[in-house]
Short mmCIF file of C-alpha atoms in Angstrom, two decimals:
data_model
loop_
_atom_site.label_atom_id
_atom_site.label_comp_id
_atom_site.label_asym_id
_atom_site.label_seq_id
_atom_site.Cartn_x
_atom_site.Cartn_y
_atom_site.Cartn_z
CA MET A 1 0.00 0.00 0.00
CA ARG A 2 1.34 3.39 -0.99
CA ASN A 3 1.14 6.15 1.60
CA LYS A 4 -0.22 9.42 0.27
CA TYR A 5 1.93 12.54 0.55
CA SER A 6 0.01 15.26 2.38
CA LEU A 7 0.41 17.97 4.98
CA PHE A 8 -0.63 15.39 7.54
CA SER A 9 2.05 12.89 6.44
CA LEU A 10 4.64 15.68 6.48
CA ILE A 11 3.80 16.59 10.10
CA LYS A 12 3.64 12.93 11.13
CA ASN A 13 7.08 12.21 9.64
CA ALA A 14 8.54 15.40 11.05
CA LEU A 15 7.72 14.05 14.53
CA SER A 16 9.95 11.04 13.83
CA TYR A 17 12.73 13.22 12.37
CA HIS A 18 11.89 12.15 8.80
CA GLU A 19 13.50 8.78 9.41
CA ASN A 20 10.45 6.64 8.65
CA TRP A 21 9.35 7.76 5.19
CA GLN A 22 8.21 4.85 3.06
CA ARG A 23 10.48 3.94 0.13
CA ALA A 24 9.19 5.74 -2.97
CA TRP A 25 9.85 2.71 -5.18
CA LYS A 26 11.12 -0.81 -4.69
CA ASP A 27 14.39 -2.26 -5.92
CA PRO A 28 13.30 -5.56 -7.45
CA ALA A 29 15.34 -8.22 -9.24
CA PRO A 30 14.04 -8.83 -12.76
CA LYS A 31 11.39 -11.52 -13.24
CA LYS A 32 11.87 -14.14 -15.96
CA GLU A 33 9.15 -12.71 -18.17
CA TYR A 34 7.16 -9.51 -18.62
CA ASP A 35 4.32 -8.47 -20.93
CA ALA A 36 6.43 -5.47 -21.94
CA VAL A 37 9.82 -4.02 -21.06
CA ILE A 38 10.71 -0.35 -21.34
CA VAL A 39 14.40 0.27 -22.01
CA GLY A 40 15.46 3.51 -20.35
CA GLY A 41 14.42 4.88 -16.97
CA GLY A 42 14.34 8.55 -17.75
CA GLY A 43 11.23 10.71 -17.57
CA HIS A 44 9.85 9.50 -20.91
CA GLY A 45 10.43 5.81 -20.11
CA LEU A 46 8.97 6.01 -16.62
CA ALA A 47 5.99 7.99 -17.91
CA THR A 48 5.44 5.32 -20.56
CA ALA A 49 5.41 2.61 -17.90
CA TYR A 50 3.11 4.68 -15.70
CA TYR A 51 0.52 5.17 -18.45
CA LEU A 52 0.80 1.55 -19.63
CA ALA A 53 -0.18 0.47 -16.12
CA LYS A 54 -2.71 3.21 -15.49
CA LYS A 55 -4.57 3.51 -18.78
CA HIS A 56 -3.94 0.16 -20.46
CA ASN A 57 -3.95 -2.21 -17.47
CA MET A 58 -0.52 -3.57 -18.31
CA ASN A 59 0.88 -4.18 -14.84
CA ASN A 60 3.30 -7.01 -15.55
CA ILE A 61 5.89 -4.70 -17.05
CA ALA A 62 9.39 -3.50 -16.21
CA VAL A 63 11.60 -0.50 -16.80
CA VAL A 64 15.28 -1.35 -17.17
CA GLU A 65 17.82 1.43 -16.68
CA LYS A 66 21.56 1.08 -17.11
CA GLY A 67 22.36 3.72 -14.48
CA TRP A 68 19.97 5.26 -12.01
CA ILE A 69 16.56 6.64 -12.90
CA GLY A 70 16.57 10.22 -14.07
CA GLY A 71 20.38 10.26 -14.25
CA GLY A 72 20.52 10.87 -17.98
CA ASN A 73 18.96 13.72 -19.90
CA THR A 74 16.03 13.98 -17.47
CA GLY A 75 18.44 15.35 -14.88
CA ARG A 76 20.51 17.32 -17.39
CA ASN A 77 18.04 19.55 -19.21
CA THR A 78 17.12 23.16 -18.48
CA THR A 79 13.54 22.23 -17.45
CA ILE A 80 11.74 24.45 -19.95
CA ILE A 81 8.17 23.53 -20.88
CA ARG A 82 6.29 25.15 -23.76
CA SER A 83 4.12 24.13 -26.70
CA ASN A 84 4.46 27.04 -29.15
CA TYR A 85 5.51 24.94 -32.14
CA LEU A 86 4.73 25.96 -35.69
CA TRP A 87 3.35 22.86 -37.41
CA ASP A 88 -0.04 21.35 -36.56
CA ALA A 89 1.43 17.91 -35.77
CA SER A 90 3.97 19.38 -33.34
CA ALA A 91 1.44 21.74 -31.79
CA GLY A 92 -0.85 18.77 -31.11
CA LEU A 93 1.97 16.70 -29.63
CA TYR A 94 3.49 19.34 -27.36
CA ASP A 95 0.23 20.92 -26.23
CA HIS A 96 -1.07 17.46 -25.28
CA ALA A 97 1.92 17.27 -22.95
CA LEU A 98 1.41 20.79 -21.62
CA LYS A 99 -2.21 19.98 -20.73
CA ILE A 100 -1.05 16.94 -18.72
CA TRP A 101 1.64 19.04 -17.00
CA GLU A 102 -1.08 21.37 -15.71
CA GLY A 103 -2.57 18.63 -13.51
CA LEU A 104 0.46 16.40 -13.07
CA SER A 105 1.40 17.15 -9.45
CA GLN A 106 -2.14 16.32 -8.33
CA GLU A 107 -2.34 13.22 -10.49
CA LEU A 108 0.97 11.82 -9.25
CA ASN A 109 0.55 13.06 -5.65
CA TYR A 110 4.09 14.32 -6.16
CA ASN A 111 5.07 17.96 -6.42
CA VAL A 112 6.78 18.38 -9.80
CA MET A 113 6.98 22.12 -9.10
CA PHE A 114 5.37 23.00 -12.42
CA SER A 115 5.55 26.77 -12.66
CA GLN A 116 3.69 28.57 -15.46
CA ARG A 117 5.96 31.58 -15.40
CA GLY A 118 5.76 32.11 -19.17
CA VAL A 119 8.31 31.59 -21.91
CA MET A 120 9.37 34.55 -24.01
CA ASN A 121 11.12 34.08 -27.37
CA LEU A 122 13.03 37.06 -28.73
CA ALA A 123 13.34 38.37 -32.27
CA HIS A 124 16.65 39.96 -33.28
CA ASN A 125 16.23 40.63 -36.98
CA LEU A 126 13.43 41.27 -39.46
CA GLN A 127 13.17 37.64 -40.51
CA ASP A 128 12.85 36.66 -36.83
CA VAL A 129 10.01 39.18 -36.50
CA ARG A 130 8.19 37.70 -39.49
CA ASP A 131 8.78 34.12 -38.33
CA LEU A 132 7.66 34.77 -34.78
CA LYS A 133 4.52 36.60 -35.92
CA ARG A 134 3.70 33.74 -38.24
CA ARG A 135 4.23 31.25 -35.44
CA THR A 136 2.05 33.29 -33.07
CA HIS A 137 -0.81 33.15 -35.60
CA ALA A 138 -0.27 29.42 -36.22
CA ASN A 139 -0.27 28.75 -32.47
CA ARG A 140 -3.53 30.62 -31.96
CA LEU A 141 -5.20 28.75 -34.80
CA ASN A 142 -4.20 25.56 -32.98
CA GLY A 143 -5.67 26.79 -29.69
CA ILE A 144 -2.27 27.49 -28.12
CA ASP A 145 -1.93 30.74 -26.22
CA ALA A 146 0.60 33.08 -27.82
CA VAL A 147 1.02 36.82 -28.05
CA TYR A 148 3.47 38.93 -29.99
CA LEU A 149 5.27 41.59 -27.96
CA SER A 150 6.88 44.83 -29.11
CA THR A 151 10.35 45.78 -27.85
CA GLU A 152 8.73 47.98 -25.17
CA GLU A 153 6.46 45.12 -24.06
CA VAL A 154 9.48 42.77 -23.89
CA LYS A 155 11.25 45.31 -21.66
CA LYS A 156 8.16 45.64 -19.48
CA PHE A 157 7.78 41.88 -19.08
CA CYS A 158 11.46 41.31 -18.30
CA PRO A 159 13.09 44.61 -17.30
CA ILE A 160 16.67 43.33 -17.08
CA ILE A 161 16.89 42.66 -20.83
CA ASN A 162 19.07 45.15 -22.68
CA THR A 163 16.72 46.54 -25.34
CA SER A 164 19.08 49.25 -26.49
CA PRO A 165 19.01 49.56 -30.30
CA ASP A 166 22.79 49.71 -30.53
CA ILE A 167 23.67 46.20 -29.31
CA ARG A 168 24.99 43.73 -31.88
CA TYR A 169 21.65 41.88 -32.18
CA PRO A 170 19.01 44.33 -30.91
CA VAL A 171 15.72 43.04 -29.52
CA LEU A 172 13.07 43.84 -32.13
CA GLY A 173 10.21 42.05 -30.39
CA GLY A 174 9.25 38.69 -29.03
CA THR A 175 6.53 36.17 -28.37
CA LEU A 176 5.09 35.11 -25.06
CA GLN A 177 3.39 31.88 -24.10
CA ARG A 178 2.03 32.45 -20.61
CA ARG A 179 1.02 28.82 -19.99
CA ALA A 180 4.62 27.76 -20.57
CA GLY A 181 7.22 27.60 -17.84
CA THR A 182 9.43 25.18 -15.95
CA ALA A 183 9.20 22.12 -13.70
CA ARG A 184 11.56 20.32 -11.35
CA HIS A 185 13.08 17.72 -13.68
CA ASP A 186 14.20 15.17 -11.06
CA ALA A 187 10.77 15.26 -9.44
CA VAL A 188 9.18 14.28 -12.75
CA ALA A 189 11.24 11.07 -12.92
CA TRP A 190 10.73 10.34 -9.23
CA GLY A 191 6.99 11.07 -9.34
CA TYR A 192 6.42 8.80 -12.35
CA ALA A 193 8.66 6.10 -10.82
CA ARG A 194 6.69 6.19 -7.57
CA GLY A 195 3.38 6.15 -9.42
CA ALA A 196 4.39 3.28 -11.72
CA ASP A 197 5.88 1.27 -8.85
CA ALA A 198 2.64 1.62 -6.89
CA MET A 199 0.79 -0.04 -9.78
CA GLY A 200 3.19 -2.99 -9.86
CA VAL A 201 5.75 -1.88 -12.42
CA ASP A 202 9.25 -3.23 -11.71
CA ILE A 203 11.86 -0.48 -11.94
CA ILE A 204 15.21 -2.20 -12.37
CA GLN A 205 18.23 0.08 -12.07
CA ASN A 206 21.87 -0.73 -12.89
CA CYS A 207 20.58 -3.08 -15.56
CA GLU A 208 22.08 -2.42 -18.99
CA VAL A 209 20.65 -3.94 -22.14
CA LYS A 210 23.32 -5.92 -23.98
CA GLY A 211 21.32 -7.49 -26.75
CA ILE A 212 17.87 -7.89 -28.27
CA LYS A 213 16.80 -11.42 -29.11
CA ARG A 214 14.74 -11.73 -32.24
CA ASN A 215 12.93 -14.64 -33.76
CA GLY A 216 12.65 -13.63 -37.37
CA ASP A 217 10.63 -10.44 -37.35
CA SER A 218 9.40 -10.59 -33.78
CA ILE A 219 10.92 -9.96 -30.37
CA GLU A 220 11.70 -12.76 -27.91
CA GLY A 221 13.40 -10.83 -25.15
CA ILE A 222 16.39 -8.80 -24.07
CA GLU A 223 19.84 -9.73 -22.79
CA THR A 224 20.81 -7.56 -19.85
CA THR A 225 23.60 -7.34 -17.30
CA LYS A 226 21.10 -8.94 -14.91
CA GLY A 227 20.33 -11.85 -17.22
CA PHE A 228 17.86 -12.65 -20.00
CA ILE A 229 14.37 -11.19 -19.73
CA LYS A 230 11.66 -12.76 -21.86
CA THR A 231 9.13 -10.38 -23.38
CA LYS A 232 7.16 -9.90 -26.58
CA LYS A 233 7.14 -6.11 -26.45
CA VAL A 234 10.10 -3.80 -26.02
CA GLY A 235 9.71 -0.03 -25.92
CA VAL A 236 13.05 1.72 -26.34
CA VAL A 237 13.27 5.16 -24.74
CA ALA A 238 17.05 5.48 -24.65
CA ALA A 239 17.59 9.07 -25.88
CA GLY A 240 21.24 9.53 -26.97
CA HIS A 241 21.82 5.77 -26.96
CA SER A 242 18.85 4.89 -29.20
CA SER A 243 21.11 4.04 -32.14
CA VAL A 244 23.14 1.70 -29.91
CA ILE A 245 20.00 -0.25 -28.97
CA ALA A 246 18.68 -0.14 -32.55
CA ASN A 247 21.96 -1.63 -33.72
CA MET A 248 21.42 -4.60 -31.38
CA ALA A 249 18.13 -5.29 -33.14
CA GLY A 250 19.63 -4.79 -36.60
CA LEU A 251 17.62 -1.63 -37.18
CA ARG A 252 18.85 1.64 -38.72
CA LEU A 253 17.70 5.00 -37.37
CA PRO A 254 18.03 8.50 -38.83
CA LEU A 255 19.72 9.83 -35.69
CA GLU A 256 22.93 11.54 -34.73
CA SER A 257 23.91 11.77 -31.06
CA LYS A 258 25.61 14.96 -30.01
CA PRO A 259 26.60 16.65 -26.75
CA LEU A 260 24.31 19.45 -25.56
CA GLN A 261 25.54 21.57 -22.70
CA ALA A 262 23.95 23.55 -19.92
CA LEU A 263 25.29 25.44 -16.97
CA VAL A 264 24.13 27.10 -13.76
CA SER A 265 25.44 30.14 -11.94
CA GLU A 266 25.97 30.70 -8.26
CA PRO A 267 22.60 31.23 -6.54
CA VAL A 268 21.34 34.80 -6.27
CA LYS A 269 18.13 36.49 -5.15
CA PRO A 270 15.17 36.45 -7.58
CA ILE A 271 16.13 38.48 -10.65
CA ILE A 272 14.34 36.84 -13.58
CA ASP A 273 10.82 35.50 -13.05
CA THR A 274 10.22 34.04 -16.50
CA VAL A 275 12.06 32.03 -19.15
CA VAL A 276 13.68 33.98 -21.98
CA MET A 277 14.90 32.23 -25.10
CA SER A 278 16.69 33.71 -28.03
CA ASN A 279 17.02 31.69 -31.19
CA ALA A 280 19.25 34.00 -33.20
CA VAL A 281 21.99 34.46 -30.61
CA HIS A 282 21.35 31.11 -28.97
CA ALA A 283 20.89 32.10 -25.37
CA TYR A 284 18.24 30.99 -23.00
CA VAL A 285 17.95 31.60 -19.33
CA SER A 286 15.66 31.10 -16.38
CA GLN A 287 16.17 31.04 -12.63
CA SER A 288 15.78 27.95 -10.49
CA ASP A 289 14.00 27.98 -7.15
CA LYS A 290 17.43 27.72 -5.52
CA GLY A 291 18.35 31.01 -7.20
CA GLU A 292 20.77 29.72 -9.82
CA LEU A 293 20.55 31.07 -13.34
CA VAL A 294 19.89 28.06 -15.55
CA ILE A 295 21.50 28.59 -18.93
CA GLY A 296 21.15 26.38 -21.96
CA ALA A 297 23.99 26.28 -24.47
CA GLY A 298 24.05 24.67 -27.90
CA THR A 299 25.01 21.32 -29.36
CA ASP A 300 28.39 20.44 -30.80
CA ASP A 301 28.38 19.57 -34.49
CA TYR A 302 30.10 16.18 -34.14
CA VAL A 303 28.81 12.82 -32.92
CA SER A 304 29.95 12.08 -29.39
CA TYR A 305 28.77 10.07 -26.42
CA THR A 306 31.09 11.74 -23.91
CA GLN A 307 28.57 13.97 -22.05
CA LYS A 308 31.14 16.77 -22.20
CA GLY A 309 30.96 19.17 -25.12
CA SER A 310 33.28 21.90 -26.34
CA HIS A 311 34.31 25.01 -24.48
CA GLN A 312 33.60 27.38 -27.37
CA ILE A 313 29.91 26.43 -27.26
CA VAL A 314 29.64 27.65 -23.68
CA GLU A 315 31.69 30.74 -24.50
CA GLY A 316 29.38 31.66 -27.39
CA THR A 317 26.29 31.28 -25.22
CA LEU A 318 27.73 33.38 -22.41
CA ASN A 319 28.73 36.10 -24.89
CA ALA A 320 25.12 36.29 -25.98
CA ILE A 321 23.80 36.20 -22.41
CA LEU A 322 26.04 39.11 -21.39
CA GLU A 323 25.02 41.17 -24.40
CA LEU A 324 21.36 40.70 -23.52
CA TYR A 325 21.77 40.92 -19.72
CA PRO A 326 24.73 43.17 -18.84
CA ILE A 327 23.60 42.89 -15.21
CA PHE A 328 24.99 39.32 -15.11
CA SER A 329 28.52 40.37 -16.09
CA ARG A 330 30.10 39.63 -12.72
CA MET A 331 28.22 36.43 -11.93
CA ARG A 332 30.22 33.25 -11.57
CA MET A 333 29.20 29.97 -13.10
CA LEU A 334 28.92 27.13 -10.65
CA ARG A 335 28.55 23.99 -12.75
CA GLN A 336 28.58 22.95 -16.39
CA TRP A 337 27.58 19.59 -17.84
CA GLY A 338 26.61 17.86 -21.06
CA GLY A 339 23.97 15.38 -22.11
CA ILE A 340 23.83 13.30 -25.27
CA VAL A 341 20.89 14.25 -27.44
CA ASP A 342 19.62 12.19 -30.37
CA ILE A 343 18.79 14.51 -33.22
CA CYS A 344 16.53 13.67 -36.17
CA PRO A 345 17.10 15.25 -39.58
CA ASP A 346 13.78 17.13 -39.21
CA ALA A 347 14.32 17.96 -35.50
CA SER A 348 11.08 16.18 -34.62
CA PRO A 349 10.82 13.05 -32.49
CA ILE A 350 10.07 9.46 -33.47
CA LEU A 351 7.29 7.68 -31.53
CA SER A 352 6.78 4.68 -33.68
CA LYS A 353 6.39 1.02 -34.41
CA THR A 354 9.25 -0.50 -36.35
CA SER A 355 9.67 -3.17 -39.01
CA ILE A 356 10.19 -5.65 -36.15
CA LYS A 357 6.97 -6.77 -34.46
CA GLY A 358 6.88 -5.83 -30.79
CA LEU A 359 9.76 -3.35 -31.03
CA TYR A 360 8.86 0.30 -30.53
CA PHE A 361 11.05 3.38 -30.49
CA ASN A 362 10.52 6.68 -28.69
CA CYS A 363 13.55 8.77 -29.64
CA GLY A 364 14.84 11.70 -31.62
CA TRP A 365 13.66 14.32 -29.13
CA GLY A 366 16.94 16.08 -29.73
CA THR A 367 17.46 19.22 -27.72
CA GLY A 368 13.91 19.61 -26.46
CA GLY A 369 12.39 16.45 -25.04
CA PHE A 370 11.82 17.35 -21.41
CA LYS A 371 8.77 19.51 -22.12
CA ALA A 372 7.03 16.57 -23.77
CA THR A 373 7.65 14.00 -21.02
CA PRO A 374 4.03 13.37 -19.90
CA GLY A 375 2.57 13.51 -23.41
CA SER A 376 5.33 11.34 -24.84
CA GLY A 377 4.77 8.70 -22.15
CA ASP A 378 1.00 8.77 -22.68
CA LEU A 379 1.18 8.46 -26.47
CA PHE A 380 3.98 5.90 -26.47
CA ALA A 381 2.05 3.77 -23.96
CA HIS A 382 -0.94 3.94 -26.33
CA THR A 383 1.27 2.89 -29.26
CA ILE A 384 2.73 -0.08 -27.37
CA ALA A 385 -0.56 -1.26 -25.85
CA ASN A 386 -2.57 -1.08 -29.09
CA ASP A 387 0.26 -1.76 -31.53
CA GLU A 388 -1.02 1.34 -33.31
CA PRO A 389 -0.08 5.01 -32.85
CA HIS A 390 -2.48 7.49 -31.29
CA LYS A 391 -3.66 10.13 -33.76
CA LEU A 392 -1.46 12.70 -32.00
CA ASN A 393 1.75 10.76 -32.69
CA ALA A 394 0.78 9.19 -36.02
CA ALA A 395 2.81 11.82 -37.90
CA PHE A 396 5.90 11.01 -35.86
CA ASN A 397 6.43 7.57 -37.36
CA LEU A 398 9.69 6.14 -38.62
CA ASN A 399 8.23 5.75 -42.09
CA ARG A 400 8.22 9.52 -42.66
CA PHE A 401 11.89 9.35 -43.64
CA ILE A 402 10.91 7.06 -46.51
CA SER A 403 7.70 8.80 -47.56
CA GLY A 404 9.26 12.25 -47.22
CA ASP A 405 6.40 13.49 -45.03
CA LEU A 406 8.77 15.17 -42.55
CA VAL A 407 7.73 17.42 -39.66
CA ASP A 408 10.39 20.01 -40.29
CA GLU A 409 10.70 21.99 -37.10
CA HIS A 410 14.32 23.13 -37.61
CA GLY A 411 14.05 26.86 -37.97
CA ALA A 412 10.37 26.70 -37.31
CA ALA A 413 10.53 25.76 -33.65
CA ALA A 414 11.04 28.59 -31.25
CA VAL A 415 14.73 27.91 -30.78
CA ALA A 416 17.52 26.73 -33.04
CA HIS A 417 18.35 23.06 -32.86
CA MET B 1 37.43 20.17 -27.08
CA PHE B 2 40.39 18.56 -28.80
CA LEU B 3 43.30 19.23 -31.12
CA ILE B 4 42.99 18.10 -34.72
CA ASN B 5 45.96 17.41 -36.95
CA CYS B 6 44.87 18.85 -40.28
CA PRO B 7 46.67 16.87 -43.02
CA TYR B 8 47.45 20.18 -44.80
CA CYS B 9 48.10 22.64 -41.92
CA GLY B 10 49.16 20.54 -38.94
CA GLU B 11 47.77 20.57 -35.42
CA ARG B 12 45.09 23.16 -34.78
CA ASP B 13 42.35 23.83 -32.24
CA GLN B 14 39.09 22.00 -32.89
CA GLN B 15 37.32 25.38 -32.94
CA GLU B 16 38.73 25.95 -36.44
CA PHE B 17 37.01 22.84 -37.79
CA LYS B 18 33.52 21.88 -38.82
CA ALA B 19 32.30 18.30 -38.47
CA GLY B 20 30.79 16.93 -41.66
CA GLY B 21 29.17 13.73 -40.45
CA GLU B 22 29.62 10.09 -41.39
CA ALA B 23 32.24 9.37 -44.04
CA HIS B 24 32.17 7.03 -47.02
CA ILE B 25 28.47 7.37 -47.78
CA GLU B 26 28.53 6.91 -51.52
CA ARG B 27 26.41 9.17 -53.66
CA PRO B 28 23.96 7.04 -55.69
CA LYS B 29 25.33 6.35 -59.16
CA GLN B 30 21.86 6.12 -60.69
CA PRO B 31 19.65 8.51 -58.66
CA THR B 32 16.68 8.00 -60.96
CA GLU B 33 16.73 4.25 -60.30
CA LEU B 34 16.54 4.61 -56.51
CA SER B 35 13.49 3.42 -54.54
CA ASP B 36 12.10 5.51 -51.65
CA ASP B 37 13.73 3.08 -49.19
CA GLU B 38 17.11 3.53 -50.82
CA TRP B 39 16.74 7.31 -50.81
CA ALA B 40 15.88 7.24 -47.08
CA GLU B 41 18.93 5.07 -46.46
CA TYR B 42 21.20 7.46 -48.37
CA LEU B 43 19.77 10.73 -47.05
CA PHE B 44 18.80 10.02 -43.47
CA MET B 45 19.94 6.72 -41.95
CA ARG B 46 23.20 6.96 -40.03
CA LYS B 47 25.39 4.51 -38.15
CA ASN B 48 25.78 6.92 -35.21
CA ILE B 49 28.28 4.54 -33.63
CA LYS B 50 29.29 4.62 -29.99
CA GLY B 51 32.89 3.65 -30.55
CA VAL B 52 35.17 3.95 -33.55
CA GLN B 53 33.52 5.94 -36.30
CA PHE B 54 34.70 7.16 -39.72
CA GLU B 55 33.75 10.76 -40.38
CA ARG B 56 34.43 13.81 -42.52
CA TRP B 57 35.77 17.09 -41.19
CA ASN B 58 36.41 20.45 -42.81
CA HIS B 59 39.11 22.92 -41.76
CA ALA B 60 36.52 25.68 -42.09
CA HIS B 61 38.56 28.48 -40.49
CA GLY B 62 41.86 27.36 -42.00
CA CYS B 63 42.69 25.83 -45.37
CA ARG B 64 38.98 25.01 -45.94
CA LYS B 65 39.90 21.54 -47.18
CA TRP B 66 37.93 18.41 -46.38
CA PHE B 67 39.53 15.31 -44.90
CA ASN B 68 38.58 12.09 -43.13
CA MET B 69 38.99 11.17 -39.49
CA VAL B 70 38.70 7.96 -37.49
CA ARG B 71 37.50 8.87 -34.02
CA ASP B 72 36.24 6.99 -30.98
CA THR B 73 32.97 8.71 -30.14
CA SER B 74 32.89 7.21 -26.65
CA ASN B 75 35.95 9.20 -25.54
CA ASP B 76 36.65 11.61 -28.44
CA GLU B 77 40.07 10.04 -29.08
CA ILE B 78 41.25 10.57 -32.65
CA LYS B 79 42.67 7.33 -34.09
CA ALA B 80 43.67 8.41 -37.57
CA ILE B 81 43.36 11.23 -40.09
CA TYR B 82 43.61 10.75 -43.85
CA LYS B 83 42.98 12.80 -46.95
CA MET B 84 39.92 12.57 -49.16
CA GLY B 85 40.35 9.81 -51.72
CA GLU B 86 42.85 7.92 -49.60
CA LYS B 87 42.04 4.42 -48.46
CA PRO B 88 40.65 4.29 -44.92
CA PRO B 89 43.00 2.61 -42.43
CA ALA B 90 42.03 -0.91 -41.41
CA GLN B 91 40.39 -1.09 -37.98
#
């Protein structure tokens, strides 16, 4: 029986010095066989397991994770959530996720600290202005809140931005999605893990997949560092390592894995109460509840699995940040890290069946997967349970690279990929 | 960040170079004969290896020449560099 988190449970546990909290999830050894196995215990994988159990009554399932849950890109992103994508297919996908975010803490009985503080995207040249206006109109036609702001309105919404016309890339305007914001990324993984575990899902950490056993065109099971696990359905949610897993199954994917970096500053008092992104100069910044500035840098242009990234990428981002926010010029950066992101040629994800029966891939989220975590899990669970995509992820199939029906969000998304 | 030994200019900072993706992907000899599957394979599908990978690089802020590199993507160690048209080293 899972104890509910509440004010009452907080007081009760405070009386025993917080030493008697129930374990949030178990640490089981793998069973011999499952109805489905999810490879990858990040936010997307855990959410998939949660919705498989909750909405599709698949309780005899497992999540296998080679490290610890949420230790990959779930714990490495800059926690930004928004749905202001240009194309209809993307708008449907990302806004589905945003709608789930709005009630997620209540649903999971776990505070994911979802904060709708707004996301502002800046325009720095005339083409930016045209693109952002077009995207604002497209968003509104799709029922997504979006407004276009003039330079003065940008300044009013976030006073510390340098809107002087004589900077190298002056701020000519921007868009604002008020329903967008941030969430506590670790809490998302932990909340989904706790919720899935409560419904009987086995979350198996330190269990790396070493091989995928096929019988002709169907799946028989997976070889792991904790032995062979028999299963007819495998859902791979392995982010940067998707190609590695695909290779085990003899499948080719249109992905390239590259390091994406982020960094945080020393903590300071509240100074920026929204999220500001700039595509043209590649700078985005928000402030965590601890007071750190959370800064997202760009990807390197070469394939690498090192979780490091190049120094000049960070340097370029900080140049842009200082031009836009001179007030940060004397702040010190506390930590820098990299995550390996799997990028599709059209910068849109793949949530799809494959040519192998019982093998499903949820990958290609590239530089912006965190925002989609709940929606991705929900739709991927639907795809696995029914062996058919949901209408919201039908466009994000693997076959689009053959048919040519790409969802090209490269320049069209609110930030460069 | 690493140093790259350009076959024309010698050792330079990685910042001067641009990565050009997987090497030795042959351009179709008869493009009009290609099926949609073959086009997808040529245009989009990539090995994306974790380990030793053959790739193209361009000395974009130097001699601007293209060359090939053998690099371990799991630790960024460069194994070999050879000019375009040269035979790849055996691995």
